[in-house]
């Protein structure tokens, strides 16, 4: 079974205010088996638009990633994020097929 992922690109306007979101989302991520693969860090943007912060969260499968986003626990965390940031979020299924 392929893994599931959240891919987020975020501009944080108030890092202090954003800390409440980071604390609030931890319970949902833990419950659904989420783990950070990318959490900020250095990046290069050779093409297209970008935001200041990139995050990739890996889940055991797509359904867990989907269920986590729509869970009461994560939905309760969102209001802690929106006043302090704006972003683009995707829930995607991993690939487990042939590689080059």
CSV table of C-alpha atoms in Angstrom, one decimal, residues 10-98:
chain,number,residue,atom,x,y,z
A,10,UNK,CA,3.0,28.4,3.8
A,11,UNK,CA,3.8,32.1,4.4
A,12,UNK,CA,3.8,32.6,8.2
A,13,UNK,CA,3.2,36.3,9.0
A,14,UNK,CA,3.4,36.0,12.8
A,15,UNK,CA,5.7,33.3,14.0
A,16,UNK,CA,4.8,33.7,17.7
A,17,UNK,CA,1.0,33.4,17.0
A,18,UNK,CA,1.7,30.4,14.7
A,19,UNK,CA,3.2,28.4,17.6
A,20,UNK,CA,-0.3,27.7,18.9
A,21,UNK,CA,-1.1,25.9,15.7
A,22,UNK,CA,2.0,23.8,15.9
A,23,UNK,CA,1.1,22.7,19.3
A,24,UNK,CA,-2.6,22.1,18.4
A,25,UNK,CA,-1.9,20.0,15.3
A,26,UNK,CA,0.4,17.5,17.2
A,27,UNK,CA,-2.5,15.4,18.6
A,28,UNK,CA,-4.1,14.8,15.1
A,29,UNK,CA,-0.7,14.0,13.4
A,30,UNK,CA,0.2,11.5,16.1
A,31,UNK,CA,-3.3,9.9,16.1
A,32,UNK,CA,-3.1,9.3,12.3
A,33,UNK,CA,0.6,8.3,12.1
A,34,UNK,CA,1.8,11.5,10.5
A,35,UNK,CA,5.5,12.3,10.6
A,36,UNK,CA,7.4,15.3,9.2
A,37,UNK,CA,9.6,14.6,6.1
A,38,UNK,CA,10.1,18.3,5.4
A,39,UNK,CA,9.5,21.0,8.0
A,40,UNK,CA,10.8,24.3,6.7
A,41,UNK,CA,14.5,24.3,5.9
A,42,UNK,CA,16.5,25.5,3.0
A,43,UNK,CA,15.1,25.4,-0.6
A,44,UNK,CA,15.6,26.6,-4.1
A,45,UNK,CA,12.8,27.6,-6.3
A,46,UNK,CA,14.1,27.3,-9.9
A,47,UNK,CA,10.6,27.6,-11.5
A,48,UNK,CA,7.1,28.7,-10.6
A,49,UNK,CA,5.7,30.4,-7.5
A,50,UNK,CA,6.7,29.8,-4.0
A,51,UNK,CA,6.0,30.5,-0.3
A,52,UNK,CA,8.5,31.0,2.5
A,53,UNK,CA,7.9,27.6,4.2
A,54,UNK,CA,7.5,24.1,2.8
A,55,UNK,CA,6.2,21.1,4.8
A,56,UNK,CA,5.7,17.5,3.8
A,57,UNK,CA,4.0,15.1,6.3
A,58,UNK,CA,4.1,11.4,5.6
A,59,UNK,CA,1.2,9.1,6.6
A,60,UNK,CA,1.0,5.3,6.5
A,61,UNK,CA,-1.5,5.6,3.6
A,62,UNK,CA,-3.7,8.0,1.7
A,63,UNK,CA,-6.7,7.3,3.8
A,64,UNK,CA,-4.9,8.2,7.0
A,65,UNK,CA,-3.7,11.5,5.5
A,66,UNK,CA,-7.3,12.3,4.3
A,67,UNK,CA,-8.8,11.3,7.6
A,68,UNK,CA,-6.3,13.3,9.6
A,69,UNK,CA,-7.1,16.5,7.7
A,70,UNK,CA,-10.8,16.1,8.1
A,71,UNK,CA,-10.6,14.9,11.7
A,72,UNK,CA,-12.1,16.9,14.6
A,73,UNK,CA,-8.7,17.2,16.1
A,74,UNK,CA,-7.1,18.8,13.0
A,75,UNK,CA,-10.1,20.9,12.2
A,76,UNK,CA,-9.8,22.4,15.7
A,77,UNK,CA,-6.2,23.3,15.0
A,78,UNK,CA,-6.9,25.2,11.8
A,79,UNK,CA,-8.2,28.4,13.5
A,80,UNK,CA,-4.9,28.6,15.3
A,81,UNK,CA,-3.2,28.8,11.9
A,82,UNK,CA,-5.3,31.0,9.7
A,83,UNK,CA,-4.9,34.4,11.5
A,84,UNK,CA,-1.1,34.0,11.3
A,85,UNK,CA,-0.4,32.5,7.9
A,86,UNK,CA,-1.7,31.7,4.5
A,87,UNK,CA,-0.9,28.6,2.4
A,88,UNK,CA,-1.5,26.0,-0.2
A,89,UNK,CA,-2.3,22.5,1.0
A,90,UNK,CA,-2.5,19.2,-0.8
A,91,UNK,CA,-3.4,15.6,0.3
A,92,UNK,CA,-1.7,13.2,-2.1
A,93,UNK,CA,-1.2,9.5,-2.6
A,94,UNK,CA,2.3,8.3,-2.9
A,95,UNK,CA,3.7,6.4,-5.8
A,96,UNK,CA,4.9,2.8,-5.6
A,97,UNK,CA,5.5,1.9,-9.2
A,98,UNK,CA,8.5,1.4,-11.4
